[in-house]
Coordinates of N, CA and C in Angstrom, one line a residue:
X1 N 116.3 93.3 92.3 CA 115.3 93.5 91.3 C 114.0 92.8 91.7
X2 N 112.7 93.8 91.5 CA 111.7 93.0 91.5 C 111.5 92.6 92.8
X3 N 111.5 93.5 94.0 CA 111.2 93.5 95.4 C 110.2 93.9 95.9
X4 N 109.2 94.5 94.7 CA 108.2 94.9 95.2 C 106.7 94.2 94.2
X5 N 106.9 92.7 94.1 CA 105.9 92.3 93.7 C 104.4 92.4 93.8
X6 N 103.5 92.3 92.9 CA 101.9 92.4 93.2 C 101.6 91.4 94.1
X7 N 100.9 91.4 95.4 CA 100.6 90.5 96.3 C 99.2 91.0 97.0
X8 N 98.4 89.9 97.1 CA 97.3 89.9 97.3 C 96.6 90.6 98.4
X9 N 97.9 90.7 99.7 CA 97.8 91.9 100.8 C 98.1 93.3 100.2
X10 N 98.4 93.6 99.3 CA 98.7 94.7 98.3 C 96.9 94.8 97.6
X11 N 96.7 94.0 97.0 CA 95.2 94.1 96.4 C 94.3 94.4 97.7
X12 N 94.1 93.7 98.6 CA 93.4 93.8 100.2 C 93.7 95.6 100.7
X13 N 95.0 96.2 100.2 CA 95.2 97.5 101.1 C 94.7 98.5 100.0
X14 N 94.2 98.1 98.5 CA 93.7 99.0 97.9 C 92.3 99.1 98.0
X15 N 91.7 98.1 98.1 CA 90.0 98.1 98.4 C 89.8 98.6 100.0
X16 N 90.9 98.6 100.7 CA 90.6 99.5 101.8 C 90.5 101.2 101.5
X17 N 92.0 101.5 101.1 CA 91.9 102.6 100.2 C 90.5 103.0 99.9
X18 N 90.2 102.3 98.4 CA 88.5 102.9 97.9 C 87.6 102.4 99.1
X19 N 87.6 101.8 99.8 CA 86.4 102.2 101.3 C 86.2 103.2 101.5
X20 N 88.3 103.4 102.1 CA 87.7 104.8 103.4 C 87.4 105.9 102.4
X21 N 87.8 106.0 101.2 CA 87.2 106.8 100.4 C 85.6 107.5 99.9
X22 N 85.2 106.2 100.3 CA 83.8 105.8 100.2 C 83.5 106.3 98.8
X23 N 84.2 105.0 97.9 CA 84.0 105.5 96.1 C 83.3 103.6 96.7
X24 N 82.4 103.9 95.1 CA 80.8 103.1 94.9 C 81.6 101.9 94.6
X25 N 80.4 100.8 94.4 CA 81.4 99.6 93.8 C 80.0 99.2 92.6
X26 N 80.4 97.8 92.1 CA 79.4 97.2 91.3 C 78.2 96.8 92.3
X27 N 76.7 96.4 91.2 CA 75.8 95.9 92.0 C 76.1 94.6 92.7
X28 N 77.2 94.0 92.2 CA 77.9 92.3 93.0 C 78.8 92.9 94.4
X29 N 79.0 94.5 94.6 CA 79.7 95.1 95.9 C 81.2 94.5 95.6
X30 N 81.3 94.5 94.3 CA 82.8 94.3 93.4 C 83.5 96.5 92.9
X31 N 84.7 96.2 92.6 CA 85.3 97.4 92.0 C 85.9 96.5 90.7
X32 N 86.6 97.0 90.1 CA 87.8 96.9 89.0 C 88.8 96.9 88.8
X33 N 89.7 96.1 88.7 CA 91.2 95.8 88.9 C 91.9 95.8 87.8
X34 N 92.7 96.3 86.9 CA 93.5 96.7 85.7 C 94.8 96.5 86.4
X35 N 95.4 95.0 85.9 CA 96.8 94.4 85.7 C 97.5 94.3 85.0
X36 N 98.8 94.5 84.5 CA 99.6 94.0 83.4 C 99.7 92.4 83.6
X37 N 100.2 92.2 82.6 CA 101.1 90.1 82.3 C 101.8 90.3 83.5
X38 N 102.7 90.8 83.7 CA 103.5 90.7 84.5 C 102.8 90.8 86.3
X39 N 101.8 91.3 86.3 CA 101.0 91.8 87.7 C 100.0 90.3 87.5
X40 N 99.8 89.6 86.6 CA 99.1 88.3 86.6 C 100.1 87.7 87.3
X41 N 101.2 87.5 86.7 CA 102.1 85.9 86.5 C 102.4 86.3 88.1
X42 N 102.9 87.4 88.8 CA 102.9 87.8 89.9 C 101.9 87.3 90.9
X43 N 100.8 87.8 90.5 CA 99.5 87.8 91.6 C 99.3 86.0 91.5
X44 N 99.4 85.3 90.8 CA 98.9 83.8 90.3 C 100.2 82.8 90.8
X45 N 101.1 83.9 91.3 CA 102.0 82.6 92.7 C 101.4 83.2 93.9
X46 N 100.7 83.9 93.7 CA 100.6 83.9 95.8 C 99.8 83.3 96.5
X47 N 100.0 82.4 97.1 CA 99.3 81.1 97.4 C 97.8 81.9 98.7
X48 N 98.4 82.9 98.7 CA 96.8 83.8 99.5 C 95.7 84.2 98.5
X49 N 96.3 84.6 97.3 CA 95.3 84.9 96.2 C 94.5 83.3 95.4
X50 N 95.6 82.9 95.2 CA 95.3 81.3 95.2 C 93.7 80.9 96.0
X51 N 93.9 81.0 96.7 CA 93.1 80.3 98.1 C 91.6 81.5 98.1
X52 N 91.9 82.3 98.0 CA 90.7 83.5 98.0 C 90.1 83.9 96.3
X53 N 91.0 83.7 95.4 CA 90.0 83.6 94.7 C 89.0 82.8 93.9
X54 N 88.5 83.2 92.6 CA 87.2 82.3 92.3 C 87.2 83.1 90.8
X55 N 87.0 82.2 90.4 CA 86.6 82.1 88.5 C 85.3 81.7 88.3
X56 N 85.0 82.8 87.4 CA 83.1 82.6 87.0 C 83.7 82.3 85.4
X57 N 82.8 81.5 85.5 CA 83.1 81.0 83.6 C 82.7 82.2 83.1
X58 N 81.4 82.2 83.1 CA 80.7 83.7 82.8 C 81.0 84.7 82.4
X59 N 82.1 85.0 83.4 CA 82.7 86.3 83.0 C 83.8 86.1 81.9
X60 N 84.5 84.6 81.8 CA 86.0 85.1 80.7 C 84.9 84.3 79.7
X61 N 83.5 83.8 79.4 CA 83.3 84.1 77.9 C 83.1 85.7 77.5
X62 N 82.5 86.4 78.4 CA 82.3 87.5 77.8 C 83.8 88.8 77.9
X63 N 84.7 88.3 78.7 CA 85.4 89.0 78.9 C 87.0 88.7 78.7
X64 N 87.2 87.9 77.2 CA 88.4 87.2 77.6 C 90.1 87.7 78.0
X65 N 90.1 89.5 78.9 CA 91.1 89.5 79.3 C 90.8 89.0 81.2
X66 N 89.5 88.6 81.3 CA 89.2 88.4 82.8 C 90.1 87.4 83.2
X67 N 90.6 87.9 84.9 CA 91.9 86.8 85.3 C 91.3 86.2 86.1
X68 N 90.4 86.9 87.2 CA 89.7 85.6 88.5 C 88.9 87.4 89.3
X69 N 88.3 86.7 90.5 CA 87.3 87.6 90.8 C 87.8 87.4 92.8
X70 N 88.1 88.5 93.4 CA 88.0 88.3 94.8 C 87.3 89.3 95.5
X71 N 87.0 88.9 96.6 CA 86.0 89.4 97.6 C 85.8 91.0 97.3
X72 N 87.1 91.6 96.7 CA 86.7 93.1 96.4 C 86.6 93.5 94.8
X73 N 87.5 92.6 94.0 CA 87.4 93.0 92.4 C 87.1 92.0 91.8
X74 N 86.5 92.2 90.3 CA 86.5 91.6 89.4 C 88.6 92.0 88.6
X75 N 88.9 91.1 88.4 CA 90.4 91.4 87.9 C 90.6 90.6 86.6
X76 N 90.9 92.1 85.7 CA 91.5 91.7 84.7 C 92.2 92.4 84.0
X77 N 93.7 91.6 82.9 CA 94.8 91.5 82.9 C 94.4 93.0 81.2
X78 N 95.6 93.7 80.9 CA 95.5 94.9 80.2 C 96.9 94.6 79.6
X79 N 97.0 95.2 78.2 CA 98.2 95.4 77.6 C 98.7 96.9 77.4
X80 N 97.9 97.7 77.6 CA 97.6 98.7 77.6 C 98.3 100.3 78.5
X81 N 98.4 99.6 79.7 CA 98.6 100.2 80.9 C 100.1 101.0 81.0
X82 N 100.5 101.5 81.7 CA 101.9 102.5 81.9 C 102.7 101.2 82.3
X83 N 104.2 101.3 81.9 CA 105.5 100.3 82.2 C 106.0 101.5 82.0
X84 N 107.2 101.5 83.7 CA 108.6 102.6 83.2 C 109.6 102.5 84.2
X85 N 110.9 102.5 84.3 CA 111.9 102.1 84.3 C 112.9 102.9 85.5
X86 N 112.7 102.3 86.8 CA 112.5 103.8 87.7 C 114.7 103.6 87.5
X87 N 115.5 104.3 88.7 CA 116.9 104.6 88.4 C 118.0 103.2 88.4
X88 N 117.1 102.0 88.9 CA 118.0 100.8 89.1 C 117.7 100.1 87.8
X89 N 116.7 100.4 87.2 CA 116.2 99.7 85.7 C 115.2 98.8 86.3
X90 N 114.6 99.0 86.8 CA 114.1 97.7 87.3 C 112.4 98.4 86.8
X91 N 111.7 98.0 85.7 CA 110.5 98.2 85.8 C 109.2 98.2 86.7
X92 N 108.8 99.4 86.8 CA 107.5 99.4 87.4 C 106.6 99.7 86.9
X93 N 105.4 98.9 87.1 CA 103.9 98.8 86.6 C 102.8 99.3 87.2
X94 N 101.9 100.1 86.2 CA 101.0 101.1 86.7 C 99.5 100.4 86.4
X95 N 99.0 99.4 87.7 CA 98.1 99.0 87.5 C 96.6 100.2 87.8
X96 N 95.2 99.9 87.3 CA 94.6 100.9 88.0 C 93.8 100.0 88.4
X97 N 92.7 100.4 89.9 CA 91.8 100.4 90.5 C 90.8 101.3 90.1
X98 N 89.7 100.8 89.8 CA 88.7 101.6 89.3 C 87.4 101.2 89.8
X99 N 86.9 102.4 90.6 CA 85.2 102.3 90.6 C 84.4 102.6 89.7
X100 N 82.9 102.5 90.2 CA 81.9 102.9 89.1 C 81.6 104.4 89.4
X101 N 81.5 105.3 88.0 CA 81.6 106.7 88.2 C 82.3 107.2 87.6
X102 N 83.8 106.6 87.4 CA 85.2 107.0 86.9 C 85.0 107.4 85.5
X103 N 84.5 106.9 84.6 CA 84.2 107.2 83.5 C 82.9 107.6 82.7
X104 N 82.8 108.2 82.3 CA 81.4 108.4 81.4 C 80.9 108.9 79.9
X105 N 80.2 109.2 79.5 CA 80.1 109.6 77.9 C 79.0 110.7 78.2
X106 N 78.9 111.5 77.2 CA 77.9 112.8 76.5 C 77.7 112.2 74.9
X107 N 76.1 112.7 75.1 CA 76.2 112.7 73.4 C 75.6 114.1 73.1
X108 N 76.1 114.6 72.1 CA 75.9 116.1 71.8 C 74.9 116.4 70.7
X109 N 74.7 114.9 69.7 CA 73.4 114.7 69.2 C 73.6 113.0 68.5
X110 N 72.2 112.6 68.6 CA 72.0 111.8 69.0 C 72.5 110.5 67.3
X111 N 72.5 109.5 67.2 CA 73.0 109.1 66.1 C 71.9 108.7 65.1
X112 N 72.0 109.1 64.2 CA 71.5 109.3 62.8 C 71.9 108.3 61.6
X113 N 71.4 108.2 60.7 CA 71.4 107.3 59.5 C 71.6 108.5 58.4
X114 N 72.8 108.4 57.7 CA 73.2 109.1 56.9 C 73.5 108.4 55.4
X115 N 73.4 109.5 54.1 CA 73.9 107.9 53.2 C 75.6 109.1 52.7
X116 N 76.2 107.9 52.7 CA 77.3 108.1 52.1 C 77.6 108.7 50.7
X117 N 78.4 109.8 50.8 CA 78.8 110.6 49.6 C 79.5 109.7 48.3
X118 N 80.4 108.1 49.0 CA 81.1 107.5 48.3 C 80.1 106.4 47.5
X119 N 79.1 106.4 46.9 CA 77.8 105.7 46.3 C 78.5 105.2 45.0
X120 N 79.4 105.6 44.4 CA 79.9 105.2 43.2 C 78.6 106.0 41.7
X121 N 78.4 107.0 42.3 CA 77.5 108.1 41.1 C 76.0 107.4 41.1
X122 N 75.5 107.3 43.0 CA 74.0 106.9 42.6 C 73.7 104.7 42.2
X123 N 75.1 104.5 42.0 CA 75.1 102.6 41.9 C 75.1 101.9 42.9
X124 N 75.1 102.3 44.0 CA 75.4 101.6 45.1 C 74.9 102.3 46.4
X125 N 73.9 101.9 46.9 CA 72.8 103.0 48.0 C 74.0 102.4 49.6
X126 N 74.6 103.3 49.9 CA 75.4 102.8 51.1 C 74.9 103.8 52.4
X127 N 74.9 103.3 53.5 CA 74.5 104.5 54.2 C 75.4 104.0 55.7
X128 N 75.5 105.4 56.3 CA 76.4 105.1 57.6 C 76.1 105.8 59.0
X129 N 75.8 105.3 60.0 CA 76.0 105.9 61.6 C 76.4 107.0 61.9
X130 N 75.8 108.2 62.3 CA 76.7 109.4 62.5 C 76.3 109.6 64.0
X131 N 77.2 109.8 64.6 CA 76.8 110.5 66.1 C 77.8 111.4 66.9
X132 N 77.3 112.4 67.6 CA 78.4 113.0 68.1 C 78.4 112.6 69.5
X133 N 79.6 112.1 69.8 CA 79.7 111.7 71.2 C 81.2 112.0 71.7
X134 N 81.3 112.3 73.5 CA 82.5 112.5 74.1 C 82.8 111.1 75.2
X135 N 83.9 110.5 75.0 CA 84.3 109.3 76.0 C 85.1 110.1 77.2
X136 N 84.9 110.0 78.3 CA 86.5 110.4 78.9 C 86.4 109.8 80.1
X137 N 87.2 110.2 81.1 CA 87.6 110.5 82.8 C 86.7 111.3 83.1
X138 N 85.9 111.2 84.2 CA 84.7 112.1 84.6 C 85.4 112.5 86.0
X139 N 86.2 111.8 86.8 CA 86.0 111.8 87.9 C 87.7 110.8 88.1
X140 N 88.7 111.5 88.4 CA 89.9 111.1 88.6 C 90.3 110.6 89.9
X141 N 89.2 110.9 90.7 CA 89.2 110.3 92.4 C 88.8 108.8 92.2
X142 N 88.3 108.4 91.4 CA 87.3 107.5 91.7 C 88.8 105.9 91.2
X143 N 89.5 106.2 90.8 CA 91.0 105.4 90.4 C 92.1 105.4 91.1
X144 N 92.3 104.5 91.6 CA 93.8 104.3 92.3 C 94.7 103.6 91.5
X145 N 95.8 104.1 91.6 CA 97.4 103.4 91.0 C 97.6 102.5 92.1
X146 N 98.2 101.5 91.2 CA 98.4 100.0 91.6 C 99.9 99.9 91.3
X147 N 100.9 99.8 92.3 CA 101.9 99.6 91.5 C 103.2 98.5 92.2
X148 N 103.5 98.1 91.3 CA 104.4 96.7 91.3 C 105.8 96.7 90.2
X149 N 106.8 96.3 91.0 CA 108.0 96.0 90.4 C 108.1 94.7 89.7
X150 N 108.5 94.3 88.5 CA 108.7 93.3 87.8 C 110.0 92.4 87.6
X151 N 109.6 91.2 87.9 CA 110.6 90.6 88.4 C 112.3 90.4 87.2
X152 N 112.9 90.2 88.7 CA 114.5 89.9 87.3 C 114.1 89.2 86.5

């Protein structure tokens, strides 16, 4: 169980990956790293990641799932992410690598100030945000699967 742990020459062979790809990074020449708990507690014994990375206060006030920052990602931890259970039982985790590009929005019209129908008959002037907008995946190249076995 758990032989194929998150390791920092693992993080190093994905930012080659998005190179030869030649997908964009941040204006810091950073990408985006999406880990589970378990791809932390992992990555935070490897005494290579240890040594190479670097903590900006900066970022975990504004960011408090941020884990630390190295030469290719800003990295931070998700609860969110795929966990599944490959034939030995042994869990594997679906971290993602993400450039800039990968996602984006539309607005179909633009947001407005509306009053609310729920006024209580004219007693109470309430009014509310309306906008139409689409969130999604723009661009499914621009993401790599990260993936790591979780320990016994």
């Amino acid at each position: 169980k758990g032989s194929a742990p998150l390791t920092y020459e693992q993080v190093v062979r994905t930012a080659r990956v998005m190179d030869d790809a030649s997908l964009p990074t941040l204006p810091d020449g950073k990408r985006v790293l999406l880990i589970t708990s378990h791809g932390k507690a992992q990555l935070t014994q490897d005494p290579k990641f240890i040594q190479n990375s670097k903590n900006h206060e900066s970022m975990s006030v504004l960011f408090p799932n941020y884990l630390k920052s190295l030469p290719d990602f800003h990295i931070f931890t998700s609860r969110r992410l795929t966990r599944t259970a490959n034939t030995s039982s042994v869990d594997i985790h679906y971290g993602q690598a993400i450039a800039p590009g990968a996602f984006g929005c539309g607005v179909g019209r633009p947001a407005s100030v509306r009053t609310n129908t729920n006024d209580n008959y004219g007693e109470q002037a309430l009014a509310i945000w309306l906008a139409d907008m689409a969130l999604g995946c723009v661009d499914n190249r621009f993401c790599v699967s990260v993936r790591y076995a979780q320990d016994a």
